[in-house]
Coordinates of C-alpha atoms and ligand atoms in Angstrom, one line a residue:
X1 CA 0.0 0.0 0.0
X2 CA 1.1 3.3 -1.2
X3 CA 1.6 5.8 2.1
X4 CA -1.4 7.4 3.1
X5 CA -1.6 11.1 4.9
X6 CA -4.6 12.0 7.3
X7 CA -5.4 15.9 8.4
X8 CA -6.6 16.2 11.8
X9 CA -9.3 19.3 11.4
X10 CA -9.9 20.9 14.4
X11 CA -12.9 23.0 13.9
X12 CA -14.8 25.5 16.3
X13 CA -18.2 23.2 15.6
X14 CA -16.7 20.1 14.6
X15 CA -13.7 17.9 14.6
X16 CA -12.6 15.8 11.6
X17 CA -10.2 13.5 10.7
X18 CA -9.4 13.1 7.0
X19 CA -7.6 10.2 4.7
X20 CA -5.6 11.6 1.8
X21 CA -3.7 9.3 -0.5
X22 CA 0.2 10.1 -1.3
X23 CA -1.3 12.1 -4.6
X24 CA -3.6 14.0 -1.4
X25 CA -6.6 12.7 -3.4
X26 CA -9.4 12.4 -0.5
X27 CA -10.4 9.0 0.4
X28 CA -12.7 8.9 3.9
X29 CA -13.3 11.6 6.1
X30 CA -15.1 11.2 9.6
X31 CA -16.7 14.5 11.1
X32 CA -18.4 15.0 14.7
X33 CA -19.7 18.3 15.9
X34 CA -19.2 19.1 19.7
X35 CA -20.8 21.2 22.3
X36 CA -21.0 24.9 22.3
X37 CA -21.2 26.6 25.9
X38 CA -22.5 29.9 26.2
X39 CA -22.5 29.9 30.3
X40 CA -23.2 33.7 30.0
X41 CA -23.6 36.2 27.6
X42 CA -21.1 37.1 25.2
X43 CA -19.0 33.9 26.7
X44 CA -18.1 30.1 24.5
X45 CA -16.5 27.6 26.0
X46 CA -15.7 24.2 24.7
X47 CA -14.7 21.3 26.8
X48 CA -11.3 20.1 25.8
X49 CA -11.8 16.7 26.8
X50 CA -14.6 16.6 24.7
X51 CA -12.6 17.8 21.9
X52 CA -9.7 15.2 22.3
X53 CA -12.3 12.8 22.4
X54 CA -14.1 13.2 19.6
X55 CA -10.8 14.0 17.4
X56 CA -9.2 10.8 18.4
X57 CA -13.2 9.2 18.0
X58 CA -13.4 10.4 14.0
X59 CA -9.8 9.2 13.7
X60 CA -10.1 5.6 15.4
X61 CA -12.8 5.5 13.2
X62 CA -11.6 6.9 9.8
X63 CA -8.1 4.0 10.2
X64 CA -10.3 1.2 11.3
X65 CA -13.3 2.1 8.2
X66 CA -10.2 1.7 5.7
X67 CA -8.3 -0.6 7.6
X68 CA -5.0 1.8 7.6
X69 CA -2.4 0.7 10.4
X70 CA 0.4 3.0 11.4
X71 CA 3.1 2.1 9.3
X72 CA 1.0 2.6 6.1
X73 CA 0.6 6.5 7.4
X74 CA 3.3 8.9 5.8
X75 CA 2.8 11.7 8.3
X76 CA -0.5 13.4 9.7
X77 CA -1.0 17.3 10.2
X78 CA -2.7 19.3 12.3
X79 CA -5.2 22.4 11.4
X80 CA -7.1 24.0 14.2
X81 CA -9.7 26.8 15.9
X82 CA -7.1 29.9 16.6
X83 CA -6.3 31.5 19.3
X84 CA -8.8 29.1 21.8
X85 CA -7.0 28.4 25.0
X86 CA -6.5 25.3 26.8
X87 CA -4.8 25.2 30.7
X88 CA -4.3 21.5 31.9
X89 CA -1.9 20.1 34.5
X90 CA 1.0 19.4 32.9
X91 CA 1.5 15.7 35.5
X92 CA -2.0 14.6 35.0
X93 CA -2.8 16.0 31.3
X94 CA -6.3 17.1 32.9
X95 CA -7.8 20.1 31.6
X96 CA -8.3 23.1 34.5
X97 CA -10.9 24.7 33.4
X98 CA -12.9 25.0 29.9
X99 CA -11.4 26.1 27.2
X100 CA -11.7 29.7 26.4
X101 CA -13.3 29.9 23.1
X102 CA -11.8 32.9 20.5
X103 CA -15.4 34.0 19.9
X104 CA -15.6 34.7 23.7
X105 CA -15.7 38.7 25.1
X106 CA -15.2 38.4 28.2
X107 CA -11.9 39.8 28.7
X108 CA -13.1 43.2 26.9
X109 CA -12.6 45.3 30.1
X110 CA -9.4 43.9 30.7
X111 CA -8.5 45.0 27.2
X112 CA -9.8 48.3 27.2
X113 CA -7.7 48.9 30.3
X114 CA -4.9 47.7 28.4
X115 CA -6.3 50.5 25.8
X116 CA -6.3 53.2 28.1
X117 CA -3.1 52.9 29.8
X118 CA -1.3 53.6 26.1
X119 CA -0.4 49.9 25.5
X120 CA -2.3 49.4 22.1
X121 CA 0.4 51.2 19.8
X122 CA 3.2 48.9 21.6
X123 CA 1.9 46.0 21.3
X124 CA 0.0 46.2 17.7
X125 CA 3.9 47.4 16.6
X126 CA 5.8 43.8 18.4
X127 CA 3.1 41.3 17.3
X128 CA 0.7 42.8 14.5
X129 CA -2.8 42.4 16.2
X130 CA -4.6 44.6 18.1
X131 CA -5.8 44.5 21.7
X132 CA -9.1 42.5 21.6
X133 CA -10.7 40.0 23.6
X134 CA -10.2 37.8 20.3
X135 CA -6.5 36.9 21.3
X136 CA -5.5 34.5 23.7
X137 CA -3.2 36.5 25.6
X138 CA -6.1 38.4 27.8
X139 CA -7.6 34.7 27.8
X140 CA -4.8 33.4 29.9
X141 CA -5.0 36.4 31.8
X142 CA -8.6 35.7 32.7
X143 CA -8.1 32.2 33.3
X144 CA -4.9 33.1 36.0
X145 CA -6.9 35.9 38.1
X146 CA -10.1 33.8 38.2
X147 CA -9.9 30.1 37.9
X148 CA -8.2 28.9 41.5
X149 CA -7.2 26.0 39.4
X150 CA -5.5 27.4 37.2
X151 CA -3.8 29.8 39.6
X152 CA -3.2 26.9 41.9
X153 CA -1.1 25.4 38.9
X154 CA 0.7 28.1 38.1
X155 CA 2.3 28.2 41.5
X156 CA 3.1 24.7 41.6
X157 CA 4.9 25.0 38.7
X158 CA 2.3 22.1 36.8
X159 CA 0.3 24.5 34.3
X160 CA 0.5 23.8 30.4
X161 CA -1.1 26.6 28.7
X162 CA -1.4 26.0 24.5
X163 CA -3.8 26.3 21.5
X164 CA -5.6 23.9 20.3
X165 CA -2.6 23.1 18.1
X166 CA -0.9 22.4 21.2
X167 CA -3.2 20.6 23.0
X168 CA -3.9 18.2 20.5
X169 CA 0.0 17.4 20.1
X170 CA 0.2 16.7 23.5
X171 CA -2.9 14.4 23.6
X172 CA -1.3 12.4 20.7
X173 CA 2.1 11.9 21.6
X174 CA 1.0 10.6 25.4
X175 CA 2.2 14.1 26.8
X176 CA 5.9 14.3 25.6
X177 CA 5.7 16.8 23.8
X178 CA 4.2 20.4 24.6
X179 CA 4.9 22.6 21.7
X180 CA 2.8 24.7 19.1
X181 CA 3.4 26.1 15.7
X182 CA 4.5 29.4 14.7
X183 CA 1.4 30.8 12.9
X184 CA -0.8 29.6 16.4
X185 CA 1.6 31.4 18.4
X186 CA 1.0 34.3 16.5
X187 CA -2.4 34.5 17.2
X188 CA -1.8 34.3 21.3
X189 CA -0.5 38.4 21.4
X190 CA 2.8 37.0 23.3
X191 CA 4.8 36.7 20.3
X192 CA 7.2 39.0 18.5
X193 CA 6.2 38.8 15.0
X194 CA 9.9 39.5 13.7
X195 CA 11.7 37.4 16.1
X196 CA 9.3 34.7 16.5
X197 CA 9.8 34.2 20.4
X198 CA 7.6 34.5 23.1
X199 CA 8.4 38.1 24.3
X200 CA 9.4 39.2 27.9
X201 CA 7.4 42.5 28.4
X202 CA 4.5 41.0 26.0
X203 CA 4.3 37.9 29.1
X204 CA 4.8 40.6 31.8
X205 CA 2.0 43.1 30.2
X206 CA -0.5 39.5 30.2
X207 CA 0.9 38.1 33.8
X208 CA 1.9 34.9 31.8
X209 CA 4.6 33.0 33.5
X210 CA 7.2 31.9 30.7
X211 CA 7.0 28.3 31.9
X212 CA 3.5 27.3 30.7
X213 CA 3.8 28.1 27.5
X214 CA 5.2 25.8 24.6
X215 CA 7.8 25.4 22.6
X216 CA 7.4 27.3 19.5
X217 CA 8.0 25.4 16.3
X218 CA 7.9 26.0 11.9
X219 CA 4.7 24.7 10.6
X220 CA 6.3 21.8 8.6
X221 CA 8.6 20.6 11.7
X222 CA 8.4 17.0 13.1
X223 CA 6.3 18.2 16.2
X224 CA 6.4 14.3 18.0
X225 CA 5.3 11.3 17.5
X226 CA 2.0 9.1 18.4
X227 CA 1.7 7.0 21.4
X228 CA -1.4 6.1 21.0
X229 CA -3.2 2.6 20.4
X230 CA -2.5 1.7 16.8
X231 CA -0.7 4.8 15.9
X232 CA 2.3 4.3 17.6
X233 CA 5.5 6.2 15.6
X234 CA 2.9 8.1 13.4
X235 CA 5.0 11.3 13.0
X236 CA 3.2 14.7 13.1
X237 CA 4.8 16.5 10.9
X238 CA 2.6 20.0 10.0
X239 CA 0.1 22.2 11.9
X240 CA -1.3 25.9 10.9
X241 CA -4.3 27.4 12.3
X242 CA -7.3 27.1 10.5
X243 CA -6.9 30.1 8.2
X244 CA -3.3 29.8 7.2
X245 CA -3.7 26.2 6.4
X246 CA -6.6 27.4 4.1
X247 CA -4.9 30.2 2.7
X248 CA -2.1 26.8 1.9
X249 CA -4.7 25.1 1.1
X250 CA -5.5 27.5 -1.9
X251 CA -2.1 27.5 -2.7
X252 CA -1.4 31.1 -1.8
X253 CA 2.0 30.6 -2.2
X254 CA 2.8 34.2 -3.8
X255 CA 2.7 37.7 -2.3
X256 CA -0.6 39.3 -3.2
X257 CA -2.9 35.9 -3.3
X258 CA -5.5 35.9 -1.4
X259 CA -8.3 34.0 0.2
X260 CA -11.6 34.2 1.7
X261 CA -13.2 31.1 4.3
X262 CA -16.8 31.0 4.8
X263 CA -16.9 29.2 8.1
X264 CA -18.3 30.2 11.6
X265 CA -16.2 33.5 10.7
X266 CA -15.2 34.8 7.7
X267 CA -11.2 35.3 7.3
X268 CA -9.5 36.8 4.3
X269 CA -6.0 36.4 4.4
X270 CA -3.5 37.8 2.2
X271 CA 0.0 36.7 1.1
X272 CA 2.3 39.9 2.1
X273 CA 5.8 37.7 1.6
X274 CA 8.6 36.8 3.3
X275 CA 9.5 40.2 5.0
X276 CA 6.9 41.7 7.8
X277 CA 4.9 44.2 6.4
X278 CA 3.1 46.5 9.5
X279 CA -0.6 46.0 8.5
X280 CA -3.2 49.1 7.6
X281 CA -5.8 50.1 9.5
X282 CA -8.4 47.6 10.9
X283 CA -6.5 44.5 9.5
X284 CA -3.9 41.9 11.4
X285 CA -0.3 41.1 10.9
X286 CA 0.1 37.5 11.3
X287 CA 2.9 34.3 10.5
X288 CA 1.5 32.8 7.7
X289 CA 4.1 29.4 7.8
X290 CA 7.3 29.0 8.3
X291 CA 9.0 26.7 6.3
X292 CA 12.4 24.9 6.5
X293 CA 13.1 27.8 8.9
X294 CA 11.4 30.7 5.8
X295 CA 8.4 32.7 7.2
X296 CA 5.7 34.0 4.8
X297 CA 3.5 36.8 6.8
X298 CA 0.1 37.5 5.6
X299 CA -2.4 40.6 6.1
X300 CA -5.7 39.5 7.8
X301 CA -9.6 40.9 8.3
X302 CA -11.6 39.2 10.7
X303 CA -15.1 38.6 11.0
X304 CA -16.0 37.1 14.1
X305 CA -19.8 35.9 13.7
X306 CA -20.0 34.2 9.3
X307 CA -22.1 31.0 8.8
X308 CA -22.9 31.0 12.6
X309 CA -25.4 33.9 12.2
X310 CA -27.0 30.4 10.3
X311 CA -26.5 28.0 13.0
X312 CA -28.1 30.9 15.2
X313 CA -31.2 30.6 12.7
X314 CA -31.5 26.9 13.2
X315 CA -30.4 26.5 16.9
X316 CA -31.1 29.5 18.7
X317 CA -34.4 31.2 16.8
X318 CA -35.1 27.8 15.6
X319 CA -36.8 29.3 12.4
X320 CA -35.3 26.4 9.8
X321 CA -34.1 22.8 10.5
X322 CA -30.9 23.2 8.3
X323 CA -28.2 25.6 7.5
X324 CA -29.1 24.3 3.6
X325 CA -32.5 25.8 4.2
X326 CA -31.8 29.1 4.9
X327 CA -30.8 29.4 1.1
X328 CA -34.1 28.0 -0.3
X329 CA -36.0 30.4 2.4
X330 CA -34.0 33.4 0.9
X331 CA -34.2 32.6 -2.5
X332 CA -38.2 32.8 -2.1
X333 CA -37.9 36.5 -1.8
X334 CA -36.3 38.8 -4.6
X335 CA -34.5 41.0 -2.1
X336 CA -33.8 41.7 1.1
X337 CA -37.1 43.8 1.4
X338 CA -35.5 46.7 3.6
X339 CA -34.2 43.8 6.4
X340 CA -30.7 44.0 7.2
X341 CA -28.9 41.6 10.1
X342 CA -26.2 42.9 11.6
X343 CA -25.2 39.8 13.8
X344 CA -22.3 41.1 16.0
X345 CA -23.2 38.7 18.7
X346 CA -19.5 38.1 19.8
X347 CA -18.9 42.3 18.8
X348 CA -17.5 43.2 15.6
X349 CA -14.0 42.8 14.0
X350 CA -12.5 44.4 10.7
X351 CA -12.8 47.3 10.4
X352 CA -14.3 48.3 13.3
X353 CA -12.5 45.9 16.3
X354 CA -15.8 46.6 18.6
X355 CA -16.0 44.2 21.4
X356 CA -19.2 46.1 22.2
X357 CA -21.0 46.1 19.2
X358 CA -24.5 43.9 19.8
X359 CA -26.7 41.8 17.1
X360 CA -29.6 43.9 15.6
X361 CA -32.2 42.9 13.1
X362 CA -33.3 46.3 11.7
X363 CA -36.4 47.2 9.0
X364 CA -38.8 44.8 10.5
X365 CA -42.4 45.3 9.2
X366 CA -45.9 43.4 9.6
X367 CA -44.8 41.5 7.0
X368 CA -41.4 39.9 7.9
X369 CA -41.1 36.5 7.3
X370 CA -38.3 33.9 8.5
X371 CA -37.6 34.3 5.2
X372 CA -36.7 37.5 5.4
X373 CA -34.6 36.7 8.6
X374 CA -32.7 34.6 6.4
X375 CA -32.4 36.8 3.8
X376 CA -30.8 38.9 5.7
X377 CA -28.3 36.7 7.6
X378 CA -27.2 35.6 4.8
X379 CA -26.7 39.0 3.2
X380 CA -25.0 40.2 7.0
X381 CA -22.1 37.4 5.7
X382 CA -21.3 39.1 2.1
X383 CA -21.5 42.4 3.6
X384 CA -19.1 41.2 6.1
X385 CA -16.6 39.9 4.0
X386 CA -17.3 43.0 1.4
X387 CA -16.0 45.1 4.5
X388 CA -12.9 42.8 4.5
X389 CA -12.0 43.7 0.9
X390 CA -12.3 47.1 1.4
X391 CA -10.0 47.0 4.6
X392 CA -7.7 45.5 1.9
X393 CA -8.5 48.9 -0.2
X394 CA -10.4 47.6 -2.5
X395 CA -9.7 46.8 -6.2
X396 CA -10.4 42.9 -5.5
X397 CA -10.5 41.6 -8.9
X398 CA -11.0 38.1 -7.7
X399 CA -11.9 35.9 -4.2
X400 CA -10.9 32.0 -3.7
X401 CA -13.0 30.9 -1.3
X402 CA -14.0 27.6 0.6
X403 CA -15.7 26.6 3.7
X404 CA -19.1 25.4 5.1
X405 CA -21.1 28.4 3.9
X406 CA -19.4 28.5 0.6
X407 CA -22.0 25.6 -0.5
X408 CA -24.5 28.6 -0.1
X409 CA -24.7 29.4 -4.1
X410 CA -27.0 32.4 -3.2
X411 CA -24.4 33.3 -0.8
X412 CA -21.7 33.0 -3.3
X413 CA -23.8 34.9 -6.5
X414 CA -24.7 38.1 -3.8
X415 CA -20.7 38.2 -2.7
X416 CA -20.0 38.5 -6.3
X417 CA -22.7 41.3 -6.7
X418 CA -21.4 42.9 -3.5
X419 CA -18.0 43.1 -3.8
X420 CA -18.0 43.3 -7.3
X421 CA -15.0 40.7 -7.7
X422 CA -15.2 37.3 -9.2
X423 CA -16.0 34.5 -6.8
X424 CA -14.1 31.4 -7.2
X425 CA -15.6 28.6 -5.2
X426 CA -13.1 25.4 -4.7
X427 CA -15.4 22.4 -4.8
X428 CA -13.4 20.2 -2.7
X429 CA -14.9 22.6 0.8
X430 CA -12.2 20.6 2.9
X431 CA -9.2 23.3 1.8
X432 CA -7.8 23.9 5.5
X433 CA -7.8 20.1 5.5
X434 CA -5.7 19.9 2.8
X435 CA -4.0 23.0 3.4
X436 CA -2.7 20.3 6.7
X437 CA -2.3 17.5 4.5
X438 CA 0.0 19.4 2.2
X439 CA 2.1 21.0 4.9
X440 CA 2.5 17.1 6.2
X441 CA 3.4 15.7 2.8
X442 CA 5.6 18.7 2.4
X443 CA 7.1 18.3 6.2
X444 CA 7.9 14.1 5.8
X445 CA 8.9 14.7 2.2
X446 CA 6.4 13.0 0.6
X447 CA 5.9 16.0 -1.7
X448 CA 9.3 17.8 -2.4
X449 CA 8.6 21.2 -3.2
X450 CA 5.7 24.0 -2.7
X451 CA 6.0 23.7 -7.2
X452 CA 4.9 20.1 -7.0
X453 CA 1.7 21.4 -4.8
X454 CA 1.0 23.9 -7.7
X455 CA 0.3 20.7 -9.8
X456 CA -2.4 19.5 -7.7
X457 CA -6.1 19.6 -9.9
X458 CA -8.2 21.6 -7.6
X459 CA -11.8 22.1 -9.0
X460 CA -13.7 25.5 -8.9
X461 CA -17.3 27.1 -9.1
X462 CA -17.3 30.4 -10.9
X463 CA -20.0 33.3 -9.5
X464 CA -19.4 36.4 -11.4
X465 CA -21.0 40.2 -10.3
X466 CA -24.1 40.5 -12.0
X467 CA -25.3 43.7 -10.0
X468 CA -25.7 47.1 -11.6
X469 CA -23.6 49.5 -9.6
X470 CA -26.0 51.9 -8.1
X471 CA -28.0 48.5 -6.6
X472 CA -24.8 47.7 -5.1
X473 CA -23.8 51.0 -3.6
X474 CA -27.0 51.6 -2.3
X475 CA -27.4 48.3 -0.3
X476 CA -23.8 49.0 1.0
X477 CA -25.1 52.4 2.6
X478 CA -27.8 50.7 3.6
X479 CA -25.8 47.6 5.6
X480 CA -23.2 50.4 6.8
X481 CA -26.2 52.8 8.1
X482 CA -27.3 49.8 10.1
X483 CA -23.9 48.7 11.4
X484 CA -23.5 52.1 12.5
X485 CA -26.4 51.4 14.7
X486 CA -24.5 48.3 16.7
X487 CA -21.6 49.6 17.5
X488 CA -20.9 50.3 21.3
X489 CA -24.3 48.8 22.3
X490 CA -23.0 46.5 25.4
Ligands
ADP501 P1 -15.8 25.8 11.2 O1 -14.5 25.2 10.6 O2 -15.6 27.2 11.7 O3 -16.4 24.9 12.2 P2 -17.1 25.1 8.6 O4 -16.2 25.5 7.5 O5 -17.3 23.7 9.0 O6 -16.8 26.0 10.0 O7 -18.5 25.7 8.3 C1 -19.6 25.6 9.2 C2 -20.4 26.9 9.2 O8 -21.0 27.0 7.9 C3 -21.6 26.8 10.1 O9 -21.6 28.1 10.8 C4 -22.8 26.7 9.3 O10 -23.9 27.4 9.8 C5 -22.4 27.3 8.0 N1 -23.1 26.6 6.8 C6 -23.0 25.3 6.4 N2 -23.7 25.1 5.4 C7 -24.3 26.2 5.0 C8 -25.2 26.7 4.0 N3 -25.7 25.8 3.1 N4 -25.6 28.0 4.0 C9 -25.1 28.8 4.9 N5 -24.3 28.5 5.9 C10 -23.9 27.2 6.0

């Protein structure tokens, strides 16, 4: 049997484990969505245990469904949910607390404080982002002043603090090995974005002691090996966060590319090469990958709440039964009908970096209909994202995109209109996933070179603007007049 590589997706809804073959042709994939805790508003938990377990539960289950054993598997990589933050006891491997989801706001005091005591400009300068709740920084923070477990750790000298990259690692190879990739840490504010080390005064400014955090390592190192029941030796041998891996994935490779992922956020991320280039206004600086000891950085816009104003739809309003619905709901109507959804739920991110900003339906008449509701949510996600390309100054001639919403053709036909740029759906949805895969083939030298990746057959749906300009600017003063209205509502 020909080696196999499988990409460990670590998703803010779901985990899955997928089979590629040494071509990274897809063969199985297992998928299992997890629980969501909102113990209060504007906080989301997850329960890393429950993660682990149903990681390791869609990969026991993927190997045994095709009857892979260890020494048919090349490498595996890792792609994950940024900047969430695990604490667990570093003797046991128990987890301290729940994990503090990215989504989650409640460290937005803590970080205006920050705000007002001058740090912003510092700190946006050493690691490219911007003091927001977002990070995981003010997360561990939070975590140290107010969990006694995790406090209790810290003094005993048996706290492991990591991403989800990080956690998972350590899960796998039986707790040898606590380290995290370069393109997580960057997503944590303790990292120097030039230097790519944890930095003193950035560990100081967050109270994080230097000896809970992991080693920091390039996204196609050999992070450890498996210990684990019928994967013993199984080398790990990539890891990116969710949205470099996709921006891989699309095979970004040269400065100026640029992607777009339709998932529970949206997340454009731009190629910027391989020296750091301070970001504009309302966008990130971030590690794309570092490879064979070569870092590419990348510009970034953020929006926090994407295809999860959907799942609020069908789980929290309950008004359709699946995300797929939403499109046939929409498509009943020839407009939005004066409804706009501005769903800043977890506050709003590029351009505006509002932690306060709070979800408003606005235009509501006697006769608005679910479908209208759904109209409009799925409108709030093109705006969104048509926000992002402006943040990027515009002139966007064409967007690759992929993830779960991306399936949305109405979705994809109005972003087109919208933004006014060509949308180019890849069909294969799965592109973090293979963004991983590649980075492992790449890492184990399966695959030689970046070129050979360029050969890879990738299949896309082509949405082209179709909407007359005046429509367009008048439904973007529209969506802006009501965003206008969010802002600083908590
Ligand atoms: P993540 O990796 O962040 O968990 P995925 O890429 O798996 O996200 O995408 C899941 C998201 O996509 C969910 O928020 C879901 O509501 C949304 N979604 C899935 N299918 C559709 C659809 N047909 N229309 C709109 N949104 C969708």
């Amino acid at each position: 049997m020909a080696k196999v590589i499988i990409a460990l997706d670590q998703g803010t809804t779901s985990s899955r484990s997928i089979l590629y073959d040494s071509g990274l042709r897809k063969i199985d994939q297992v998928q299992k969505e997890f629980t969501q805790h909102f113990p209060r508003p504007g906080w989301v938990e997850h329960d890393a245990d429950e993660i682990w377990e149903t990681q390791w539960g869609t990969l026991s289950l993927l190997l045994e469904r095709n009857n892979v054993k260890a020494g048919d598997i090349a490498a595996m990589g890792i792609t994950n949910q940024r900047e969430t933050v695990v604490a667990w006891d570093n003797r046991t491997g128990k987890p301290l607390a729940r994990a503090i989801v990215w989504q989650d706001r409640r460290t937005a005091a803590f970080c205006q404080g920050l705000k007002r005591k001058g740090a912003e400009a510092g700190v946006r300068r050493k690691t490219g982002l911007v003091l927001d709740p977002y990070f995981s920084g003010s997360k561990m923070h939070w975590l140290l002043k107010h969990d006694p477990a995790v406090r209790k750790a810290a003094a005993a000298g048996r706290l492991a603090f990591g991403t989800i990259d990080s956690w998972l690692i350590w899960k796998l190879t039986g707790g040898n090995r606590h380290v995290t990739e370069v393109g997580n840490a960057s997503r944590t504010l303790l990292m120097d974005i030039e230097s790519r080390a944890w930095d003193k005064r950035l560990l100081k400014l967050f109270g994080v002691p230097a000896e809970s955090l992991p080693e920091i390592l390039d996204s196609d190192a050999l992070f450890g090996e498996a210990s684990l029941p019928g994967l013993e030796g199984v080398k790990i041998h990539g890891a990116a966060g969710d949205q470099q891996a996709s921006l891989f994935g699309h095979r970004c490779f040269s400065p100026g590319s640029l992607k777009n992922t339709y998932g529970t956020g949206c997340f454009l991320l731009r190629n910027v090469g391989n020296r750091y280039i301070a970001p504009p206004k309302g966008l990130l600086g971030t590690v794309a990958w570092t490879l064979k000891g070569k870092t590419t950085y990348a510009h970034e816009g953020a929006v926090m709440i994407g295809g999860a104003v959907v799942q609020f739809l069908r789980d929290g309003l309950k008004i359709i039964d699946s995300a797929a619905q939403s499109e046939e709901l929409a498509a009943t109507l020839p407009g939005n009908e004066g409804v706009y959804f501005v769903p800043a739920f977890a506050g709003l991110g590029t351009p505006h970096w509002d932690p306060d900003a709070r979800g408003l339906i606005i235009g509501l008449t006697r006769g608005t209909t679910r479908a209208h509701l759904c109209r409009a949510a799925l409108e709030s996600i093109a705006y969104q994202s048509m926000d992002l390309c402006r943040a990027f100054g515009g002139g966007i001639k064409a967007l690759n995109v992929d993830g779960g919403a991306s399936g949305n053709r109405l979705l994809m036909q109005f972003q087109a209109d919208v933004t006014g740029a060509e949308v180019r759906v890849n069909r294969s949805p799965e592109v973090t996933a293979l963004g991983a895969a590649m980075l492992a083939a790449l890492g184990c030298g399966l695959i030689a070179s970046q070129r050979d990746l360029l050969k890879l057959d990738l299949r896309l749906d082509i949405f082209k603007p179709a909407m007359a300009a005046g429509t367009r600017k008048a439904l973007a003063d529209r969506w802006h007049k009501a965003v206008e209205r969010s802002l600083g509502w908590a």
